[in-house]
Amino acid sequence: MPFSLSSPLDMHIHFREGDMLKLVAPLSAKTFAGGVIMPNLVPPVDHISRLIIYEEEINKAIIGHGFQPYMALFMRSYTEEELAPIKDRIIGIKLYPAGVTTHSDQGIKRIEDINRTLAIMQDIDIPLLVHGETTGFVMDREREFISIYERLARQFPRLTIIMEHITTKEAVDMLDRYENLHATVTLQHLIITLDDVVGGLLAPHLFCKPIAKRPEDRAALLHIALKAHPKLMFGSDSAPHPVSKKECCGCAAGVFTAPIALQMLVELFEDHDALENLQAFVSDNAKRIYEITPPEKTVVFEKTGDVIPDKYGDVVPIYPGRKLAWNVKVEGEIW
Ligand code: DOR
Ligand code: ZN
């Protein structure tokens, strides 16, 4: 029996620029109806002029696919004069603490320094997207950030805050504690733990920030994903790096999942008897939380058992060579 999803959304995706963008953006645009595009480029997307040029580059790369890029600005101190006129062009502003991940050197050093910007965002209704990690011990970084989420949620009760790519039980618990806190979760954090990354031979293509955590963290994430917790959205955090930057000394952080994320989610939800909740997890929750209406797109899945390619261009995906239970059928083609 085929299975279908209506307008699936990827609420956290890295498209990059130039040739990499041309390679990866169409791979997302084939199966997703839209996605939140991360602004951690070099230099970061922190001016509207740069954002408009970047959006044009994306639209050129995905032409004909019925995909809506939802653009996010990189956090710095912004004035109301800057933000008010562009509020409808952006889905939110992404806060990277300085130095926590790829291209975040120009991130925020002291969160108190952007209180004024956060107050403006709250007033004019611009969501705050957060990479919630400190620079502490790697396994504790998200946990240490929880108190910052609490402070933000309390100090700005009308600000929509998205805890991006959550990886811990503690972050899961926050969803029911503060009305204005929401979250995205990736595919890899629903299926792997740190053991899969470093427990055997080092697996560079499973290495990302935040790193995968303990089995009980994964269980807590999977639990709320499978029931499509209303404040949880799918965000792949698919982050392509050329193979030379992954299979080397000094492996870049990022797991490339975009082309097969939906297929693997269908399999995961089917395995747990939760297929009826996948629509909410990959689309309806995001539409409600962000109040967006993405392009209409029906994605049909069939059980044809294709194999995940070894590479897309020079990017190695998660699980190369693994057989997929489900494939996507787009406009009469099996893809
Ligand atoms: O693993 C990651 N890769 N985590 C991030 O937060 C950024 C991303 C990237 O841009 O490569
Ligand atoms: Zn990311």
CSV table of N, CA, C and O in Angstrom, one decimal, residues 193-310:
chain,number,residue,atom,x,y,z
A,193,THR,N,22.8,7.0,18.8
A,193,THR,CA,23.4,7.5,20.1
A,193,THR,C,24.9,7.8,19.8
A,193,THR,O,25.4,7.4,18.8
A,194,LEU,N,25.5,8.2,20.9
A,194,LEU,CA,27.0,8.5,20.7
A,194,LEU,C,27.8,7.2,20.4
A,194,LEU,O,28.8,7.3,19.7
A,195,ASP,N,27.2,6.1,20.8
A,195,ASP,CA,27.9,4.8,20.5
A,195,ASP,C,28.0,4.6,19.0
A,195,ASP,O,29.0,4.1,18.5
A,196,ASP,N,27.0,5.1,18.2
A,196,ASP,CA,27.1,4.9,16.8
A,196,ASP,C,28.2,5.8,16.2
A,196,ASP,O,28.7,5.5,15.1
A,197,VAL,N,28.5,6.9,16.9
A,197,VAL,CA,29.5,7.8,16.3
A,197,VAL,C,30.9,7.4,16.7
A,197,VAL,O,31.8,7.3,15.9
A,198,VAL,N,31.1,7.1,18.0
A,198,VAL,CA,32.5,6.8,18.5
A,198,VAL,C,32.6,5.5,19.2
A,198,VAL,O,33.7,5.2,19.7
A,199,GLY,N,31.6,4.7,19.3
A,199,GLY,CA,31.6,3.5,20.2
A,199,GLY,C,32.4,2.4,19.5
A,199,GLY,O,33.0,1.5,20.2
A,200,GLY,N,32.4,2.4,18.2
A,200,GLY,CA,33.2,1.4,17.4
A,200,GLY,C,34.3,2.1,16.7
A,200,GLY,O,35.0,3.0,17.3
A,201,LEU,N,34.4,1.8,15.4
A,201,LEU,CA,35.3,2.7,14.6
A,201,LEU,C,34.7,4.0,14.4
A,201,LEU,O,33.4,4.1,14.3
A,202,LEU,N,35.4,5.1,14.4
A,202,LEU,CA,34.9,6.4,14.3
A,202,LEU,C,34.0,6.6,13.0
A,202,LEU,O,34.5,6.3,11.9
A,203,ALA,N,32.8,7.1,13.2
A,203,ALA,CA,31.9,7.3,12.0
A,203,ALA,C,31.8,8.8,11.7
A,203,ALA,O,30.9,9.4,12.2
A,204,PRO,N,32.6,9.3,10.8
A,204,PRO,CA,32.6,10.7,10.6
A,204,PRO,C,31.3,11.2,10.0
A,204,PRO,O,30.9,12.4,10.2
A,205,HIS,N,30.6,10.4,9.2
A,205,HIS,CA,29.4,10.9,8.6
A,205,HIS,C,28.2,10.9,9.5
A,205,HIS,O,27.1,11.3,9.2
A,206,LEU,N,28.4,10.4,10.8
A,206,LEU,CA,27.4,10.6,11.8
A,206,LEU,C,27.7,11.6,12.9
A,206,LEU,O,27.0,11.8,13.9
A,207,PHE,N,28.8,12.3,12.6
A,207,PHE,CA,29.3,13.4,13.5
A,207,PHE,C,28.6,14.7,13.2
A,207,PHE,O,28.8,15.2,12.1
A,208,CYS,N,27.9,15.2,14.2
A,208,CYS,CA,27.3,16.5,14.0
A,208,CYS,C,27.3,17.2,15.4
A,208,CYS,O,27.6,16.7,16.4
A,209,LYS,N,26.9,18.5,15.4
A,209,LYS,CA,26.7,19.3,16.6
A,209,LYS,C,25.2,19.7,16.7
A,209,LYS,O,24.7,20.2,15.7
A,210,PRO,N,24.6,19.5,17.8
A,210,PRO,CA,25.1,18.8,18.9
A,210,PRO,C,25.3,17.3,18.6
A,210,PRO,O,24.5,16.7,17.9
A,211,ILE,N,26.3,16.7,19.3
A,211,ILE,CA,26.5,15.3,19.1
A,211,ILE,C,25.4,14.5,19.7
A,211,ILE,O,24.7,14.9,20.6
A,212,ALA,N,25.2,13.3,19.1
A,212,ALA,CA,24.2,12.3,19.6
A,212,ALA,C,24.5,12.0,21.0
A,212,ALA,O,25.7,11.9,21.4
A,213,LYS,N,23.5,11.7,21.8
A,213,LYS,CA,23.7,11.5,23.3
A,213,LYS,C,23.5,10.1,23.7
A,213,LYS,O,23.8,9.2,23.0
A,214,ARG,N,22.8,9.9,24.9
A,214,ARG,CA,22.7,8.6,25.5
A,214,ARG,C,21.4,7.9,25.0
A,214,ARG,O,20.5,8.6,24.5
A,215,PRO,N,21.3,6.6,25.2
A,215,PRO,CA,20.1,5.9,24.8
A,215,PRO,C,18.8,6.5,25.4
A,215,PRO,O,17.8,6.6,24.8
A,216,GLU,N,18.9,6.9,26.7
A,216,GLU,CA,17.6,7.5,27.3
A,216,GLU,C,17.2,8.8,26.7
A,216,GLU,O,16.1,9.2,26.7
A,217,ASP,N,18.2,9.5,26.2
A,217,ASP,CA,17.9,10.8,25.5
A,217,ASP,C,17.2,10.5,24.2
A,217,ASP,O,16.2,11.1,23.8
A,218,ARG,N,17.8,9.5,23.4
A,218,ARG,CA,17.2,9.1,22.2
A,218,ARG,C,15.7,8.6,22.4
A,218,ARG,O,14.8,9.0,21.7
A,219,ALA,N,15.6,7.9,23.4
A,219,ALA,CA,14.2,7.3,23.7
A,219,ALA,C,13.2,8.4,24.0
A,219,ALA,O,12.1,8.4,23.5
A,220,ALA,N,13.7,9.5,24.7
A,220,ALA,CA,12.7,10.6,25.0
A,220,ALA,C,12.4,11.3,23.8
A,220,ALA,O,11.2,11.7,23.6
A,221,LEU,N,13.4,11.5,22.9
A,221,LEU,CA,13.1,12.2,21.6
A,221,LEU,C,12.2,11.4,20.7
A,221,LEU,O,11.2,12.0,20.2
A,222,LEU,N,12.5,10.1,20.7
A,222,LEU,CA,11.6,9.3,19.8
A,222,LEU,C,10.2,9.2,20.3
A,222,LEU,O,9.2,9.3,19.5
A,223,HIS,N,10.0,9.2,21.6
A,223,HIS,CA,8.7,9.1,22.2
A,223,HIS,C,7.9,10.4,21.8
A,223,HIS,O,6.7,10.2,21.3
A,224,ILE,N,8.4,11.6,21.9
A,224,ILE,CA,7.6,12.7,21.5
A,224,ILE,C,7.5,12.9,20.0
A,224,ILE,O,6.5,13.4,19.5
A,225,ALA,N,8.5,12.4,19.2
A,225,ALA,CA,8.3,12.5,17.8
A,225,ALA,C,7.2,11.5,17.3
A,225,ALA,O,6.4,11.9,16.5
A,226,LEU,N,7.2,10.3,17.8
A,226,LEU,CA,6.3,9.3,17.3
A,226,LEU,C,4.8,9.7,17.7
A,226,LEU,O,3.9,9.3,17.0
A,227,LYS,N,4.7,10.4,18.8
A,227,LYS,CA,3.3,10.9,19.1
A,227,LYS,C,3.1,12.3,18.5
A,227,LYS,O,2.0,12.9,18.7
A,228,ALA,N,4.0,12.8,17.7
A,228,ALA,CA,3.9,14.1,17.1
A,228,ALA,C,3.5,15.1,18.2
A,228,ALA,O,2.5,15.8,18.0
A,229,HIS,N,4.3,15.3,19.2
A,229,HIS,CA,4.0,16.3,20.2
A,229,HIS,C,3.7,17.6,19.5
A,229,HIS,O,4.5,18.0,18.6
A,230,PRO,N,2.7,18.3,19.9
A,230,PRO,CA,2.3,19.5,19.1
A,230,PRO,C,3.3,20.6,19.0
A,230,PRO,O,3.2,21.5,18.1
A,231,LYS,N,4.3,20.6,19.9
A,231,LYS,CA,5.3,21.7,19.9
A,231,LYS,C,6.6,21.2,19.2
A,231,LYS,O,7.6,21.9,19.3
A,232,LEU,N,6.6,20.0,18.6
A,232,LEU,CA,7.8,19.5,18.0
A,232,LEU,C,7.6,19.5,16.5
A,232,LEU,O,6.6,19.1,16.0
A,233,MET,N,8.7,19.8,15.8
A,233,MET,CA,8.7,19.8,14.3
A,233,MET,C,9.9,19.1,13.8
A,233,MET,O,10.9,19.0,14.5
A,234,PHE,N,9.8,18.5,12.6
A,234,PHE,CA,10.9,17.9,12.0
A,234,PHE,C,11.9,19.0,11.4
A,234,PHE,O,11.4,19.9,10.7
A,235,GLY,N,13.1,18.9,11.7
A,235,GLY,CA,14.1,19.8,11.1
A,235,GLY,C,15.4,18.9,10.9
A,235,GLY,O,16.0,18.5,11.9
A,236,SER,N,15.7,18.6,9.7
A,236,SER,CA,16.8,17.6,9.4
A,236,SER,C,18.1,18.0,9.9
A,236,SER,O,18.9,17.2,10.3
A,237,ASP,N,18.4,19.4,9.9
A,237,ASP,CA,19.8,19.9,10.1
A,237,ASP,C,20.7,19.2,9.2
A,237,ASP,O,21.9,19.0,9.5
A,238,SER,N,20.2,18.8,8.0
A,238,SER,CA,21.0,18.2,7.0
A,238,SER,C,22.1,19.2,6.6
A,238,SER,O,21.8,20.3,6.2
A,239,ALA,N,23.4,18.8,6.8
A,239,ALA,CA,24.5,19.8,6.7
A,239,ALA,C,25.6,19.2,5.9
A,239,ALA,O,26.5,18.5,6.3
A,240,PRO,N,25.5,19.5,4.5
A,240,PRO,CA,26.5,18.9,3.6
A,240,PRO,C,27.9,19.4,3.8
A,240,PRO,O,28.1,20.7,3.9
A,241,HIS,N,28.9,18.5,3.8
A,241,HIS,CA,30.3,18.9,3.7
A,241,HIS,C,30.9,18.0,2.6
A,241,HIS,O,30.6,16.9,2.5
A,242,PRO,N,31.9,18.5,1.8
A,242,PRO,CA,32.5,17.7,0.9
A,242,PRO,C,33.2,16.5,1.6
A,242,PRO,O,33.7,16.7,2.7
A,243,VAL,N,33.4,15.4,0.9
A,243,VAL,CA,33.9,14.2,1.6
A,243,VAL,C,35.3,14.5,2.1
A,243,VAL,O,35.7,14.0,3.2
A,244,SER,N,36.1,15.4,1.5
A,244,SER,CA,37.4,15.7,1.9
A,244,SER,C,37.4,16.4,3.3
A,244,SER,O,38.4,16.4,4.0
A,245,LYS,N,36.3,17.1,3.6
A,245,LYS,CA,36.2,17.7,4.9
A,245,LYS,C,35.7,16.8,6.0
A,245,LYS,O,35.6,17.2,7.2
A,246,LYS,N,35.2,15.6,5.6
A,246,LYS,CA,34.6,14.7,6.6
A,246,LYS,C,35.6,13.6,6.9
A,246,LYS,O,35.8,13.2,8.0
A,247,GLU,N,36.2,13.0,5.8
A,247,GLU,CA,37.1,11.9,6.0
A,247,GLU,C,38.5,12.4,6.0
A,247,GLU,O,39.3,12.3,5.1
A,248,CYS,N,38.9,13.1,7.1
A,248,CYS,CA,40.2,13.7,7.2
A,248,CYS,C,40.4,13.9,8.7
A,248,CYS,O,39.6,13.7,9.6
A,249,CYS,N,41.6,14.5,9.0
A,249,CYS,CA,41.9,14.8,10.4
A,249,CYS,C,41.3,16.2,10.6
A,249,CYS,O,41.6,17.2,10.0
A,250,GLY,N,40.3,16.3,11.6
A,250,GLY,CA,39.6,17.5,11.8
A,250,GLY,C,38.3,17.5,11.1
A,250,GLY,O,38.0,18.4,10.3
A,251,CYS,N,37.5,16.4,11.3
A,251,CYS,CA,36.2,16.2,10.6
A,251,CYS,C,35.2,17.3,10.9
A,251,CYS,O,35.0,17.6,12.0
A,252,ALA,N,34.6,17.9,9.8
A,252,ALA,CA,33.6,18.9,10.0
A,252,ALA,C,32.3,18.3,10.6
A,252,ALA,O,32.0,17.1,10.3
A,253,ALA,N,31.6,19.1,11.3
A,253,ALA,CA,30.3,18.6,11.9
A,253,ALA,C,29.2,18.7,11.0
A,253,ALA,O,29.0,19.8,10.3
A,254,GLY,N,28.4,17.7,10.8
A,254,GLY,CA,27.2,17.7,9.9
A,254,GLY,C,26.9,16.4,9.4
A,254,GLY,O,27.8,15.7,8.9
A,255,VAL,N,25.6,16.0,9.4
A,255,VAL,CA,25.2,14.8,8.8
A,255,VAL,C,24.3,15.1,7.6
A,255,VAL,O,23.4,16.0,7.7
A,256,PHE,N,24.6,14.5,6.5
A,256,PHE,CA,23.8,14.8,5.3
A,256,PHE,C,22.6,13.8,5.1
A,256,PHE,O,22.9,12.7,4.7
A,257,THR,N,21.4,14.3,5.3
A,257,THR,CA,20.3,13.4,5.3
A,257,THR,C,19.2,13.8,4.4
A,257,THR,O,18.2,13.0,4.1
A,258,ALA,N,19.3,15.0,3.8
A,258,ALA,CA,18.1,15.6,3.1
A,258,ALA,C,17.5,14.7,2.1
A,258,ALA,O,16.2,14.5,2.1
A,259,PRO,N,18.2,14.0,1.2
A,259,PRO,CA,17.6,13.2,0.1
A,259,PRO,C,16.8,12.0,0.6
A,259,PRO,O,15.9,11.6,-0.1
A,260,ILE,N,17.1,11.5,1.8
A,260,ILE,CA,16.5,10.3,2.2
A,260,ILE,C,15.8,10.4,3.6
A,260,ILE,O,15.3,9.4,4.1
A,261,ALA,N,15.7,11.6,4.1
A,261,ALA,CA,15.2,11.8,5.4
A,261,ALA,C,13.7,11.4,5.5
A,261,ALA,O,13.3,10.7,6.4
A,262,LEU,N,12.9,11.8,4.5
A,262,LEU,CA,11.5,11.4,4.6
A,262,LEU,C,11.3,9.9,4.5
A,262,LEU,O,10.5,9.3,5.2
A,263,GLN,N,12.0,9.3,3.5
A,263,GLN,CA,11.9,7.9,3.3
A,263,GLN,C,12.2,7.1,4.6
A,263,GLN,O,11.5,6.2,5.0
A,264,MET,N,13.3,7.6,5.3
A,264,MET,CA,13.7,6.9,6.6
A,264,MET,C,12.7,7.2,7.7
A,264,MET,O,12.5,6.4,8.6
A,265,LEU,N,12.1,8.4,7.7
A,265,LEU,CA,11.1,8.7,8.7
A,265,LEU,C,9.8,7.8,8.5
A,265,LEU,O,9.2,7.4,9.5
A,266,VAL,N,9.4,7.6,7.3
A,266,VAL,CA,8.3,6.7,7.0
A,266,VAL,C,8.6,5.3,7.6
A,266,VAL,O,7.8,4.7,8.3
A,267,GLU,N,9.8,4.8,7.3
A,267,GLU,CA,10.2,3.5,7.8
A,267,GLU,C,10.2,3.5,9.4
A,267,GLU,O,9.6,2.6,10.0
A,268,LEU,N,10.7,4.5,10.0
A,268,LEU,CA,10.8,4.6,11.4
A,268,LEU,C,9.4,4.6,12.1
A,268,LEU,O,9.1,3.9,13.0
A,269,PHE,N,8.6,5.5,11.5
A,269,PHE,CA,7.2,5.6,12.1
A,269,PHE,C,6.4,4.3,11.8
A,269,PHE,O,5.6,3.9,12.6
A,270,GLU,N,6.6,3.7,10.7
A,270,GLU,CA,5.9,2.4,10.4
A,270,GLU,C,6.4,1.3,11.4
A,270,GLU,O,5.6,0.6,11.9
A,271,ASP,N,7.7,1.3,11.6
A,271,ASP,CA,8.2,0.3,12.5
A,271,ASP,C,7.7,0.4,13.9
A,271,ASP,O,7.6,-0.5,14.7
A,272,HIS,N,7.3,1.6,14.3
A,272,HIS,CA,6.7,1.9,15.6
A,272,HIS,C,5.2,2.0,15.6
A,272,HIS,O,4.6,2.6,16.5
A,273,ASP,N,4.6,1.6,14.5
A,273,ASP,CA,3.1,1.7,14.4
A,273,ASP,C,2.6,3.1,14.6
A,273,ASP,O,1.6,3.3,15.3
A,274,ALA,N,3.3,4.1,14.1
A,274,ALA,CA,2.9,5.5,14.4
A,274,ALA,C,2.7,6.3,13.1
A,274,ALA,O,2.8,7.5,13.1
A,275,LEU,N,2.5,5.6,11.9
A,275,LEU,CA,2.5,6.3,10.7
A,275,LEU,C,1.4,7.4,10.6
A,275,LEU,O,1.6,8.4,10.0
A,276,GLU,N,0.4,7.2,11.4
A,276,GLU,CA,-0.7,8.2,11.4
A,276,GLU,C,-0.3,9.5,12.0
A,276,GLU,O,-0.9,10.5,11.8
A,277,ASN,N,0.8,9.5,12.7
A,277,ASN,CA,1.3,10.8,13.3
A,277,ASN,C,2.4,11.5,12.5
A,277,ASN,O,2.8,12.6,12.9
A,278,LEU,N,2.8,10.9,11.4
A,278,LEU,CA,3.9,11.5,10.7
A,278,LEU,C,3.6,12.8,10.0
A,278,LEU,O,4.4,13.7,10.0
A,279,GLN,N,2.4,12.9,9.5
A,279,GLN,CA,1.9,14.1,8.8
A,279,GLN,C,2.0,15.3,9.8
A,279,GLN,O,2.5,16.4,9.4
A,280,ALA,N,1.6,15.1,11.0
A,280,ALA,CA,1.7,16.2,12.0
A,280,ALA,C,3.2,16.6,12.3
A,280,ALA,O,3.6,17.7,12.3
A,281,PHE,N,4.0,15.5,12.4
A,281,PHE,CA,5.4,15.8,12.8
A,281,PHE,C,6.2,16.5,11.6
A,281,PHE,O,7.0,17.3,11.9
A,282,VAL,N,5.9,16.1,10.4
A,282,VAL,CA,6.7,16.7,9.3
A,282,VAL,C,6.0,17.9,8.6
A,282,VAL,O,6.6,18.4,7.6
A,283,SER,N,4.8,18.3,9.0
A,283,SER,CA,4.2,19.4,8.4
A,283,SER,C,3.2,20.2,9.2
A,283,SER,O,3.4,21.4,9.5
A,284,ASP,N,2.2,19.5,9.7
A,284,ASP,CA,1.1,20.2,10.4
A,284,ASP,C,1.5,21.0,11.6
A,284,ASP,O,1.0,22.2,11.8
A,285,ASN,N,2.4,20.4,12.4
A,285,ASN,CA,2.8,21.2,13.6
A,285,ASN,C,3.5,22.5,13.2
A,285,ASN,O,3.3,23.5,13.8
A,286,ALA,N,4.4,22.3,12.2
A,286,ALA,CA,5.2,23.5,11.7
A,286,ALA,C,4.3,24.6,11.2
A,286,ALA,O,4.4,25.8,11.4
A,287,LYS,N,3.3,24.2,10.4
A,287,LYS,CA,2.3,25.1,9.8
A,287,LYS,C,1.6,25.9,10.9
A,287,LYS,O,1.4,27.1,10.8
A,288,ARG,N,1.3,25.2,12.0
A,288,ARG,CA,0.5,25.9,13.1
A,288,ARG,C,1.5,26.8,13.9
A,288,ARG,O,1.2,27.9,14.2
A,289,ILE,N,2.6,26.2,14.2
A,289,ILE,CA,3.6,27.0,15.1
A,289,ILE,C,4.0,28.3,14.4
A,289,ILE,O,4.0,29.4,15.0
A,290,TYR,N,4.4,28.2,13.1
A,290,TYR,CA,4.9,29.3,12.4
A,290,TYR,C,3.9,30.1,11.6
A,290,TYR,O,4.2,31.1,11.0
A,291,GLU,N,2.6,29.6,11.6
A,291,GLU,CA,1.5,30.2,10.9
A,291,GLU,C,1.9,30.4,9.4
A,291,GLU,O,1.9,31.5,8.9
A,292,ILE,N,2.3,29.3,8.8
A,292,ILE,CA,2.7,29.4,7.4
A,292,ILE,C,1.8,28.5,6.5
A,292,ILE,O,1.3,27.5,7.0
A,293,THR,N,1.7,28.8,5.2
A,293,THR,CA,1.0,28.0,4.3
A,293,THR,C,1.9,27.6,3.1
A,293,THR,O,2.1,28.4,2.2
A,294,PRO,N,2.6,26.5,3.2
A,294,PRO,CA,3.5,26.1,2.2
A,294,PRO,C,2.9,25.7,0.9
A,294,PRO,O,1.6,25.5,0.9
A,295,PRO,N,3.6,25.6,-0.2
A,295,PRO,CA,3.0,25.1,-1.5
A,295,PRO,C,2.4,23.7,-1.3
A,295,PRO,O,2.9,23.0,-0.4
A,296,GLU,N,1.3,23.5,-2.0
A,296,GLU,CA,0.7,22.2,-1.9
A,296,GLU,C,1.5,21.1,-2.7
A,296,GLU,O,1.9,21.4,-3.8
A,297,LYS,N,1.9,20.0,-2.0
A,297,LYS,CA,2.7,19.0,-2.7
A,297,LYS,C,2.3,17.7,-2.0
A,297,LYS,O,2.3,17.6,-0.8
A,298,THR,N,1.9,16.7,-2.8
A,298,THR,CA,1.7,15.4,-2.3
A,298,THR,C,2.8,14.5,-2.6
A,298,THR,O,3.2,14.4,-3.8
A,299,VAL,N,3.4,13.9,-1.6
A,299,VAL,CA,4.6,13.1,-1.8
A,299,VAL,C,4.1,11.6,-1.5
A,299,VAL,O,3.7,11.3,-0.4
A,300,VAL,N,4.3,10.8,-2.5
A,300,VAL,CA,3.8,9.4,-2.4
A,300,VAL,C,5.0,8.5,-2.2
A,300,VAL,O,6.0,8.6,-2.9
A,301,PHE,N,4.9,7.6,-1.3
A,301,PHE,CA,5.9,6.6,-1.0
A,301,PHE,C,5.5,5.2,-1.3
A,301,PHE,O,4.4,4.9,-1.1
A,302,GLU,N,6.4,4.5,-1.9
A,302,GLU,CA,6.1,3.1,-2.3
A,302,GLU,C,7.2,2.2,-1.8
A,302,GLU,O,8.4,2.6,-1.6
A,303,LYS,N,6.9,0.9,-1.5
A,303,LYS,CA,7.9,0.0,-1.0
A,303,LYS,C,8.6,-0.6,-2.2
A,303,LYS,O,8.2,-1.6,-2.7
A,304,THR,N,9.7,0.1,-2.6
A,304,THR,CA,10.4,-0.5,-3.7
A,304,THR,C,11.9,-0.8,-3.4
A,304,THR,O,12.6,-1.4,-4.2
A,305,GLY,N,12.3,-0.5,-2.2
A,305,GLY,CA,13.6,-0.9,-1.7
A,305,GLY,C,14.9,-0.5,-2.5
A,305,GLY,O,15.7,-1.3,-2.8
A,306,ASP,N,15.0,0.8,-2.8
A,306,ASP,CA,16.2,1.3,-3.4
A,306,ASP,C,17.3,1.4,-2.4
A,306,ASP,O,17.1,1.3,-1.2
A,307,VAL,N,18.5,1.6,-2.9
A,307,VAL,CA,19.7,1.6,-2.0
A,307,VAL,C,20.2,3.1,-2.0
A,307,VAL,O,20.2,3.8,-3.0
A,308,ILE,N,20.6,3.5,-0.8
A,308,ILE,CA,21.1,4.9,-0.6
A,308,ILE,C,22.4,5.0,-1.4
A,308,ILE,O,23.3,4.2,-1.2
A,309,PRO,N,22.6,6.0,-2.3
A,309,PRO,CA,23.8,6.1,-3.0
A,309,PRO,C,25.0,6.3,-2.1
A,309,PRO,O,24.9,6.8,-1.0
A,310,ASP,N,26.2,6.0,-2.6
A,310,ASP,CA,27.4,6.2,-1.9
A,310,ASP,C,27.7,7.7,-1.7
A,310,ASP,O,28.3,8.1,-0.7
